[in-house]
Tab-separated table of C-alpha atoms and ligand atoms in Angstrom:
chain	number	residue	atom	x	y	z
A	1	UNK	CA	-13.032	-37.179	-108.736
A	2	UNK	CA	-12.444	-34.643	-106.017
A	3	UNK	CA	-11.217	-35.686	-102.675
A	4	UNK	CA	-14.732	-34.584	-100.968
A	5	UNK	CA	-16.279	-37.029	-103.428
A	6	UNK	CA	-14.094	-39.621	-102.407
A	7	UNK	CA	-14.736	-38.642	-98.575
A	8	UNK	CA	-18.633	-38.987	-99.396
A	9	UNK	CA	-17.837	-42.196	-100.784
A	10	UNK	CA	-16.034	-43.399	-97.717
A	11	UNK	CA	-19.014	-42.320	-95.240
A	12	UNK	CA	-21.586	-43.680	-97.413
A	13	UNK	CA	-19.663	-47.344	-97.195
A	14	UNK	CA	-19.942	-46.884	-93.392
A	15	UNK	CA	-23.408	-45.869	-92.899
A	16	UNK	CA	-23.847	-49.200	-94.972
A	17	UNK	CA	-22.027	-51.238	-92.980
A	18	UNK	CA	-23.586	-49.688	-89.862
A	19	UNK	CA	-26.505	-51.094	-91.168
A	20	UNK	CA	-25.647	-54.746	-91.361
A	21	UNK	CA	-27.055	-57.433	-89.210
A	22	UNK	CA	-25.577	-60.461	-90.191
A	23	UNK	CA	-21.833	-61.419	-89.591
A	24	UNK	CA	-21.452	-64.071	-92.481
A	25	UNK	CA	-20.189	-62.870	-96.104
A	26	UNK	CA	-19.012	-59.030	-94.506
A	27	UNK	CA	-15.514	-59.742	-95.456
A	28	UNK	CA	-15.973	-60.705	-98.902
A	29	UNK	CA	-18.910	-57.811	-99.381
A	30	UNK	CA	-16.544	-55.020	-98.195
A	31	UNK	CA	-12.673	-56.416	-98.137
A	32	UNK	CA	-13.149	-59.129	-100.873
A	33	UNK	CA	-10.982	-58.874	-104.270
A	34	UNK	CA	-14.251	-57.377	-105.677
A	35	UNK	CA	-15.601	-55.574	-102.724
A	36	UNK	CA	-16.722	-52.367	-101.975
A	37	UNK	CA	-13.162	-51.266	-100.569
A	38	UNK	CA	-11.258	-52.431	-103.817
A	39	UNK	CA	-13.790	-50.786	-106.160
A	40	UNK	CA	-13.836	-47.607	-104.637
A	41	UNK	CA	-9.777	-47.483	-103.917
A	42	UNK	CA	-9.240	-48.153	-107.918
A	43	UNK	CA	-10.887	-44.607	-108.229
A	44	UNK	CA	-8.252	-43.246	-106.651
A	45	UNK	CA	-6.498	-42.710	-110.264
A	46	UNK	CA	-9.267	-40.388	-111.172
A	47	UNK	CA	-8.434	-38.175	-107.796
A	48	UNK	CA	-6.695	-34.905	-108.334
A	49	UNK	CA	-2.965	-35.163	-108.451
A	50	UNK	CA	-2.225	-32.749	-105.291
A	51	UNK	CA	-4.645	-34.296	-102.807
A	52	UNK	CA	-3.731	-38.333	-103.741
A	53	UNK	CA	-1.770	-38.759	-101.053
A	54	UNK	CA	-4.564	-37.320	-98.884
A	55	UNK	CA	-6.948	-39.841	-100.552
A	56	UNK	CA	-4.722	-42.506	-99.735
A	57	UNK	CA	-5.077	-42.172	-96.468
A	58	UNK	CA	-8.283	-41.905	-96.127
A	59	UNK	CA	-8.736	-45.094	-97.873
A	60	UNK	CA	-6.319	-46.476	-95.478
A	61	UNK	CA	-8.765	-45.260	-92.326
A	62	UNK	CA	-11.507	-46.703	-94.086
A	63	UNK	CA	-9.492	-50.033	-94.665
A	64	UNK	CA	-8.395	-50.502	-90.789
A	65	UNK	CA	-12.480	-49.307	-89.873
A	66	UNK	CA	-13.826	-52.189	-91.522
A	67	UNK	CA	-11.588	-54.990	-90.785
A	68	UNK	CA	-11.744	-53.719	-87.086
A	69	UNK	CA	-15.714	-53.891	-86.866
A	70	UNK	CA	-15.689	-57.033	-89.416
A	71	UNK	CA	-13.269	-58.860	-86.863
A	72	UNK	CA	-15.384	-57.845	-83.862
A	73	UNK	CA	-18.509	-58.879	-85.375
A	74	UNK	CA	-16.847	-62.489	-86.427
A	75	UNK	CA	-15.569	-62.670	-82.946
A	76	UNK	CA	-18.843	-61.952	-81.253
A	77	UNK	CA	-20.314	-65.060	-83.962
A	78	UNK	CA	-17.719	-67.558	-82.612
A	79	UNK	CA	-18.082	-66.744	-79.291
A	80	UNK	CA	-21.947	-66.498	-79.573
A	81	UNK	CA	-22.389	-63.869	-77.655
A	82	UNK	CA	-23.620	-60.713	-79.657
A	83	UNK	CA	-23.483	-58.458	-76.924
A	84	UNK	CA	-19.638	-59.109	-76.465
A	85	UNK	CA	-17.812	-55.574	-76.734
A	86	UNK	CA	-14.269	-56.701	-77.749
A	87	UNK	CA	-13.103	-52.889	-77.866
A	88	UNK	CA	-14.288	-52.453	-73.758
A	89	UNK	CA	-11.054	-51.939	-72.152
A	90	UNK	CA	-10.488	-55.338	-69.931
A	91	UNK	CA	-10.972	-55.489	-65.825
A	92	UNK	CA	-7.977	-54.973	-64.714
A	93	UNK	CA	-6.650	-57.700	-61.942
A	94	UNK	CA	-6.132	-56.654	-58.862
A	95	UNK	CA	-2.629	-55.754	-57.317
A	96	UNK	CA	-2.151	-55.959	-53.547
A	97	UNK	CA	-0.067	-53.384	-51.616
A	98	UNK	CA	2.046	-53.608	-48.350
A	99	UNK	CA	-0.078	-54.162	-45.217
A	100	UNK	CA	-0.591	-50.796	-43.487
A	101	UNK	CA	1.608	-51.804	-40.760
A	102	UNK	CA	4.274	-53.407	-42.483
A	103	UNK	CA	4.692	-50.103	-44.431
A	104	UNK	CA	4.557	-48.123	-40.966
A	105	UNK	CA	7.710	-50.855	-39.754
A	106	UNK	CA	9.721	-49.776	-42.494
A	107	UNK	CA	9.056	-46.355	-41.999
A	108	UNK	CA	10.106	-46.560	-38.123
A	109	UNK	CA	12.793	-49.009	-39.050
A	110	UNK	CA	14.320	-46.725	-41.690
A	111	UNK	CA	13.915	-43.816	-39.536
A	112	UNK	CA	16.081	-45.471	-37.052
A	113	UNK	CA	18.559	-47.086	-39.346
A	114	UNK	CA	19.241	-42.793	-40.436
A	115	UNK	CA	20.710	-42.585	-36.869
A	116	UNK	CA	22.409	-45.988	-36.645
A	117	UNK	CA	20.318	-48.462	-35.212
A	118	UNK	CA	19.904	-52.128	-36.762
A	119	UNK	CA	16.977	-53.444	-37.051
A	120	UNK	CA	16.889	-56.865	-34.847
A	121	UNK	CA	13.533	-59.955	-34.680
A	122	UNK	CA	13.749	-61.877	-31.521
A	123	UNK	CA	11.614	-65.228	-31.009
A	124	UNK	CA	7.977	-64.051	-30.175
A	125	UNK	CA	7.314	-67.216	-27.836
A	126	UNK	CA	10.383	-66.672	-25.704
A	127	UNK	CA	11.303	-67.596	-22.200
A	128	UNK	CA	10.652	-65.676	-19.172
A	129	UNK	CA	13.743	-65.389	-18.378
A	130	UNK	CA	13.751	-62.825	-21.300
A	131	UNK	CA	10.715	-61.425	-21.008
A	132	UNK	CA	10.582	-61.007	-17.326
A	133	UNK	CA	13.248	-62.202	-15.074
A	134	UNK	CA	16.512	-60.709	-16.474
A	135	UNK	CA	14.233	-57.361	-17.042
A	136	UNK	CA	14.674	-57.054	-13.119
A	137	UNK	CA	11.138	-58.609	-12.558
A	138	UNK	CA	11.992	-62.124	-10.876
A	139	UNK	CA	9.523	-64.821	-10.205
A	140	UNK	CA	6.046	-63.759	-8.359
A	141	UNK	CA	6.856	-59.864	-8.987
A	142	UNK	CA	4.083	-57.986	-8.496
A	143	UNK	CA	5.127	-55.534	-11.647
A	144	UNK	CA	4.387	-59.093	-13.845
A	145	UNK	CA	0.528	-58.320	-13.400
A	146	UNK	CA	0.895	-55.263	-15.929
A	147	UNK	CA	1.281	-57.620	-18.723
A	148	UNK	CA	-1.644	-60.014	-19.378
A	149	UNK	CA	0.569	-63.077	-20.246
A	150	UNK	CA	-0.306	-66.078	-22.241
A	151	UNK	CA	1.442	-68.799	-21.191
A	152	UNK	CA	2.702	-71.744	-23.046
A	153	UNK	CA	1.464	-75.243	-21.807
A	154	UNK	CA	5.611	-76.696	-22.320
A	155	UNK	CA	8.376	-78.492	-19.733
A	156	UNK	CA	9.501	-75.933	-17.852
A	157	UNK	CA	13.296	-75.241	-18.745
A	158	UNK	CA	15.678	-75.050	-14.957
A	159	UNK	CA	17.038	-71.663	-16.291
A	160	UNK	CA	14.763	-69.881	-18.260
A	161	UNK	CA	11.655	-70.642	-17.064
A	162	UNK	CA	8.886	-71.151	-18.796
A	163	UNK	CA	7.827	-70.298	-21.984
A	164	UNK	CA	5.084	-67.459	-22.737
A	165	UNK	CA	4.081	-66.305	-26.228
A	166	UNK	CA	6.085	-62.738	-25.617
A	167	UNK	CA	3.917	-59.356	-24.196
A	168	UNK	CA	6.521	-57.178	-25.110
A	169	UNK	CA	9.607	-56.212	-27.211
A	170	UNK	CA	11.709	-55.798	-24.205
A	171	UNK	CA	13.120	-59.688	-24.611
A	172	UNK	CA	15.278	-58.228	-27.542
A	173	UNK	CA	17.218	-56.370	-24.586
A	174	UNK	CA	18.974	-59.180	-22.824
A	175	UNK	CA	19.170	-61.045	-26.223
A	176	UNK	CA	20.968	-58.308	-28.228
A	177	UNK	CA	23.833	-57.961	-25.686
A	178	UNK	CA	24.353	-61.439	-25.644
A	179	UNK	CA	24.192	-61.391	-29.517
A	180	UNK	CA	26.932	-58.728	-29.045
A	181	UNK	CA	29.273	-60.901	-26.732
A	182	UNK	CA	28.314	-58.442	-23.691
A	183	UNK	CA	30.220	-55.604	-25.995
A	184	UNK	CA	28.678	-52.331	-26.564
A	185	UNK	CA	28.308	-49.688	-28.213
A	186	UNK	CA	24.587	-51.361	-28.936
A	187	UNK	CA	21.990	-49.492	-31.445
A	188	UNK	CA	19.164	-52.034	-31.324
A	189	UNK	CA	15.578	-51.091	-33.043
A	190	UNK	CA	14.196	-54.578	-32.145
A	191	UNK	CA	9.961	-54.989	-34.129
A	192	UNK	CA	8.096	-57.941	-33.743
A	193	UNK	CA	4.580	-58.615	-33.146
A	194	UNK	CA	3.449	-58.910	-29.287
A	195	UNK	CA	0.710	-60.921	-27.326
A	196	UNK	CA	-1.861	-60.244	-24.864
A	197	UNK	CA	-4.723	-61.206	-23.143
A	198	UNK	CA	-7.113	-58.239	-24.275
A	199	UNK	CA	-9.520	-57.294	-27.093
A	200	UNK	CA	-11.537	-53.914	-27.239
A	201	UNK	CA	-11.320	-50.855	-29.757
A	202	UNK	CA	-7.625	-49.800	-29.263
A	203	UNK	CA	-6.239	-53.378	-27.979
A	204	UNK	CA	-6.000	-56.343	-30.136
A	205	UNK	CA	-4.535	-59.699	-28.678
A	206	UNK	CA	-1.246	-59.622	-31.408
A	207	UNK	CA	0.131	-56.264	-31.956
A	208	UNK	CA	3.229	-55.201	-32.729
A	209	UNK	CA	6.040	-53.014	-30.589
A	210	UNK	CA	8.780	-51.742	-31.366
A	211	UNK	CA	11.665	-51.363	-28.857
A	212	UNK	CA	15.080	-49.120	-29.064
A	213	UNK	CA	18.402	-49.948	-27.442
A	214	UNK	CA	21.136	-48.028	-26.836
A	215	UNK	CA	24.349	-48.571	-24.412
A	216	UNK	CA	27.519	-47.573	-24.495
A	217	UNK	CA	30.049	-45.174	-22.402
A	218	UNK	CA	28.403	-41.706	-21.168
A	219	UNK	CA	24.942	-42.280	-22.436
A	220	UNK	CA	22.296	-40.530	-20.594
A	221	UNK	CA	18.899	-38.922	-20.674
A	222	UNK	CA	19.816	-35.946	-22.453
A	223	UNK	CA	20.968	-38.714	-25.502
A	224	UNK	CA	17.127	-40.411	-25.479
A	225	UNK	CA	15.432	-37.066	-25.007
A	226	UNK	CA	17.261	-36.189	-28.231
A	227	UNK	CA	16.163	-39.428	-29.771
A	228	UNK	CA	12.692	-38.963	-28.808
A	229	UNK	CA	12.214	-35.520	-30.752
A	230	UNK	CA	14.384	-36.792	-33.825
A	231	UNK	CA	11.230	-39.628	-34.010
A	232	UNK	CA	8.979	-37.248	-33.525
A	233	UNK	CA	9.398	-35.127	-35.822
A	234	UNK	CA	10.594	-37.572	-38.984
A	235	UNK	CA	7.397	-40.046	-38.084
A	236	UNK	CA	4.955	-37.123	-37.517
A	237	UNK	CA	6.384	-33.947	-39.544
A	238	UNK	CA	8.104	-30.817	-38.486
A	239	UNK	CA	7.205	-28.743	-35.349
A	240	UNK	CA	6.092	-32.189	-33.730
A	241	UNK	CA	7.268	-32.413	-29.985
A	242	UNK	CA	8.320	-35.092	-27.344
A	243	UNK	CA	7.998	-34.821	-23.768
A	244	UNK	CA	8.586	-37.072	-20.986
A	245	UNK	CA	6.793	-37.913	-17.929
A	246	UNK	CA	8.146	-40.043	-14.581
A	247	UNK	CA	6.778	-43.037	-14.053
A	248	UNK	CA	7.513	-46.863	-13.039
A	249	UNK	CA	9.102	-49.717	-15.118
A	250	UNK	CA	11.498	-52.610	-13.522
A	251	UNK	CA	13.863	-52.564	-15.977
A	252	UNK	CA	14.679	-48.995	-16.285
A	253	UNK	CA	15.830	-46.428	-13.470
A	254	UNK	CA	14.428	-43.718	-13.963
A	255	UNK	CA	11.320	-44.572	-16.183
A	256	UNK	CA	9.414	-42.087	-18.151
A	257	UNK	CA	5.835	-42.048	-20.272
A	258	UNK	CA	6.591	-40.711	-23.350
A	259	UNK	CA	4.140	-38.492	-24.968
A	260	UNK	CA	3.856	-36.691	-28.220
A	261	UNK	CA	2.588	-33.355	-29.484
A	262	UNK	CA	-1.037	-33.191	-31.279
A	263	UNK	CA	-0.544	-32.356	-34.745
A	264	UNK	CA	-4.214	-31.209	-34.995
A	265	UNK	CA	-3.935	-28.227	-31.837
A	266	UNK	CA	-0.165	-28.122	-32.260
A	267	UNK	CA	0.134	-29.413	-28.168
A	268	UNK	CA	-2.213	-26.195	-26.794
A	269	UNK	CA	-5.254	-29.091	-26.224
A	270	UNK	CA	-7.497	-25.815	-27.611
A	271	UNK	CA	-9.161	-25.902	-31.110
A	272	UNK	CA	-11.071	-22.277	-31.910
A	273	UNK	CA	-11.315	-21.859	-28.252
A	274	UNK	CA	-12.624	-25.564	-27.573
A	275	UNK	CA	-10.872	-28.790	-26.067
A	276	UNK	CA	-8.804	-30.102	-28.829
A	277	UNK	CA	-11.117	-33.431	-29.551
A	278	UNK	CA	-8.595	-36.028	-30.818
A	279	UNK	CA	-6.049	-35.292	-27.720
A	280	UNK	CA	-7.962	-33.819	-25.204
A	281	UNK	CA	-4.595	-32.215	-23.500
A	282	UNK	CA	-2.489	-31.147	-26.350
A	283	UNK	CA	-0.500	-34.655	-26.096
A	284	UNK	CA	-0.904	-38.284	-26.989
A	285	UNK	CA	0.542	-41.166	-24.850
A	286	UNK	CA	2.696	-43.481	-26.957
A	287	UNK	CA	4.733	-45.708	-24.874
A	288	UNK	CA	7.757	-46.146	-21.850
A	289	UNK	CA	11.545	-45.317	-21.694
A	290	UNK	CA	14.163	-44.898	-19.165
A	291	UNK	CA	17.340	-45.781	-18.424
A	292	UNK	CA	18.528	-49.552	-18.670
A	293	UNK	CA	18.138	-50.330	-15.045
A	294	UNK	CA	21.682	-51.791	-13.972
A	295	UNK	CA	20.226	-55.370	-13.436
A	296	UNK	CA	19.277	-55.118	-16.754
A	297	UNK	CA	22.604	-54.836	-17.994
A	298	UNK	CA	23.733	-57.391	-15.621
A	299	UNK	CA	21.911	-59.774	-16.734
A	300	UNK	CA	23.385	-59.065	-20.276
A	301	UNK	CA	26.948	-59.110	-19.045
A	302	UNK	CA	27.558	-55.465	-19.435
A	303	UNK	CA	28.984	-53.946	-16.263
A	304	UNK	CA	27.107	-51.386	-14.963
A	305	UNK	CA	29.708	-49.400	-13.278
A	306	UNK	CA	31.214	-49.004	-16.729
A	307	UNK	CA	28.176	-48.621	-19.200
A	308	UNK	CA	24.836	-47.125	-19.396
A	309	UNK	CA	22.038	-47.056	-21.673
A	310	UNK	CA	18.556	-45.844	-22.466
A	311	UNK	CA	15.618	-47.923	-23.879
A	312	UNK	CA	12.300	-47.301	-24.949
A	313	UNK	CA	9.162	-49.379	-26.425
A	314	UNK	CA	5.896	-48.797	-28.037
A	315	UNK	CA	2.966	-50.201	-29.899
A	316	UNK	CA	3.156	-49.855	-33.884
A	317	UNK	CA	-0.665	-49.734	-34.131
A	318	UNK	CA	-0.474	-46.992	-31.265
A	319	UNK	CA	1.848	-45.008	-32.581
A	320	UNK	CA	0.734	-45.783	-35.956
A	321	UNK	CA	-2.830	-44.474	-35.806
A	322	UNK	CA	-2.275	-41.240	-34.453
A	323	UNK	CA	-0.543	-40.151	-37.646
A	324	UNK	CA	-2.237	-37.061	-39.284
A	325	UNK	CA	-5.169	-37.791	-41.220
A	326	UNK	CA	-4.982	-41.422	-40.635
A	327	UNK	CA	-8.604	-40.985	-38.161
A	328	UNK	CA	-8.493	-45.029	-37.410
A	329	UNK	CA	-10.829	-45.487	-34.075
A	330	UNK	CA	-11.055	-49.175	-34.214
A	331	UNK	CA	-7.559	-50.884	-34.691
A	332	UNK	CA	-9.069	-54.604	-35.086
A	333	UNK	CA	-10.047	-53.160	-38.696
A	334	UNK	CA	-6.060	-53.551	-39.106
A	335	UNK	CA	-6.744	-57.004	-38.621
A	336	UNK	CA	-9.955	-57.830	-40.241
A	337	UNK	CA	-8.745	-58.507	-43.474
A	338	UNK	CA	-11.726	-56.427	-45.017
A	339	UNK	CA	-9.773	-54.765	-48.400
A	340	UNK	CA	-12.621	-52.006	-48.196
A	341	UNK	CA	-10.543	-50.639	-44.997
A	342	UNK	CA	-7.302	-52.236	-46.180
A	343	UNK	CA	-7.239	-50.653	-49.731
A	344	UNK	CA	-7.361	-46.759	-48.266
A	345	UNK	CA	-3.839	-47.342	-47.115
B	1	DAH	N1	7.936	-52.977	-22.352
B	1	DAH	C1	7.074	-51.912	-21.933
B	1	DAH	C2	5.633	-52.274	-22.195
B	1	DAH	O1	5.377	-53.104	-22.983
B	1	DAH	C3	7.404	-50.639	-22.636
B	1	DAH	C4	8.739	-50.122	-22.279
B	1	DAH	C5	8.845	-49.239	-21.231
B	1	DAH	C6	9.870	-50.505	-22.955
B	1	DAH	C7	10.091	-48.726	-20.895
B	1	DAH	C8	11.109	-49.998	-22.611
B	1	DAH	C9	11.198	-49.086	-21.573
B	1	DAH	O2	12.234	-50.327	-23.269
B	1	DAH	O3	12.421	-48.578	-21.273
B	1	DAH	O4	4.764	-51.706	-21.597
């Protein structure tokens, strides 16, 4: 026999089993001692010396094809279900991935931990005395207004006040000089979520902030400026600038509104000869800085005469969204647990 013959053999077997209906009595019809297989693989004697080996294997494909399809059609029996395909690949489960904002906290955090911050988590229901008073802001300050507090129904404590679910990050400021005994040099990138009384399309009522520290001997605007465009352009990408704009916080002296470059008109505000859509004026608002306002350090037991320091805090989400390409116009979709959204990330 010639190995064509034998390969003519082998396809007529299959069209025959292609043919079969029932399940019961395959194995012994094709694979049995006296089956199909068995009868045709003792002609293999007959094949031409030189192209054996070749026939050998193709009685070996044959072999595997029919206990393959015999086992899938006795599986399909026991599980009575004929339209079973056991050779579909299987639904994969699902894996989940780090929240979109958690992955953005590492990303600042690691950015910051490059120029030798550490990342600190202070309570986020704290006292006022954290979160207001020893910021410079003492009881029945006007400047309290700007943060839409919730307030915790507790005893009041003599010292510290009362106790308010906290509206921003600056509580780690007063908190990490105590942690460090009143001793700078301090390099504090404090991130924890934040709470207000607000809900529209770019406010949610927990957000997160994250809030920088620095004080030591001889520090000075120049030192943040040069902190701001380091963030700037690691978070956003080359070319990305920072600018800084007066304005009015307590706890610093002076206090800026930091703003950053658009990425999509490169900070002209001018697309193709029209207003640059996503900025409007070639920058974005993210947050405030200044420097530590000497109460501040005061109330940490740093003398002012001796130290100074800069400080600056912003939203995560804020800062977040206005990442290149990210095109998020609603930030409660952060929150709404909806994996459609979450899964893009
Ligand atoms: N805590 C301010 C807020 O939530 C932001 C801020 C402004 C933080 C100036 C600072 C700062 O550290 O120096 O609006």
């Amino acid at each position: 026999m010639t190995l064509d013959e034998l390969k003519d053999q082998i396809k007529t077997i299959q069209l025959q089993f292609e043919t079969e209906t029932s399940a019961e009595g395959l194995r012994t019809k094709y694979l049995g001692k006296k089956g199909l297989f068995n009868l045709l693989a003792k002609s293999i004697g007959k094949v031409d010396l030189d192209s054996r080996v070749k026939a050998g294997q193709q009685l070996n494909f044959l072999k595997a094809y029919l206990n393959n399809k015999i086992t899938q059609k006795e599986r399909q029996v026991q599980a009575n279900l004929p339209w079973l395909d056991f050779t579909l690949p299987g639904l994969k489960p699902k894996v989940g991935h780090v929240h979109p904002i958690s992955q953005a906290m590492a990303e600042i955090t690691g950015i910051f931990e490059r120029i030798g911050f550490t990342r600190v988590r202070y309570p986020e229901v704290d006292w006022d005395w954290y979160v207001f008073e020893s910021l410079n802001m003492p009881p029945n300050h006007p400047a309290r207004d700007e943060w839409e507090t919730f307030f915790v129904d507790t005893p009041v404590d003599q010292k510290k006040g009362k106790l308010v679910l906290t509206t921003h990050t600056s509580n780690g400021q007063v908190r990490e000089m105590e942690r460090l005994g009143s001793q700078p040099p301090i390099r504090m990138i404090n991130i924890a979520r934040c709470y207000r009384r607000q809900q529209d399309a770019t406010h949610t009522q927990m957000f997160h902030q994250f809030e920088g520290l620095v004080v030591d001997k001889g520090i000075n605007i120049q030192h943040l400026k040069g902190t701001l465009d380091y963030f700037a352009q690691e978070f956003y990408g080359p070319g990305t600038k920072s600018r800084i704009r007066p304005f009015h916080f307590q706890f610093t002296e002076p206090s800026f509104e930091v703003d950053f470059s658009c990425h999509i008109c490169g900070g002209t505000g001018q697309v193709d000869g029209n207003k640059c859509k996503f900025c409007k004026s070639g920058w974005h608002e993210v947050g405030g800085a200044g420097m530590v306002h000497p109460n501040v350090l005061k109330a940490g037991g740093i003398d002012p005469e001796v130290y100074t320091g800069f400080a600056f805090g912003w939203g995560v989400e804020r800062t977040y969204t206005l990442k290149e390409g990210l095109n998020i116009d609603d930030i409660r979709l952060l929150y709404s647990g909806d994996l459609r959204f979450l899964e893009q990330f």
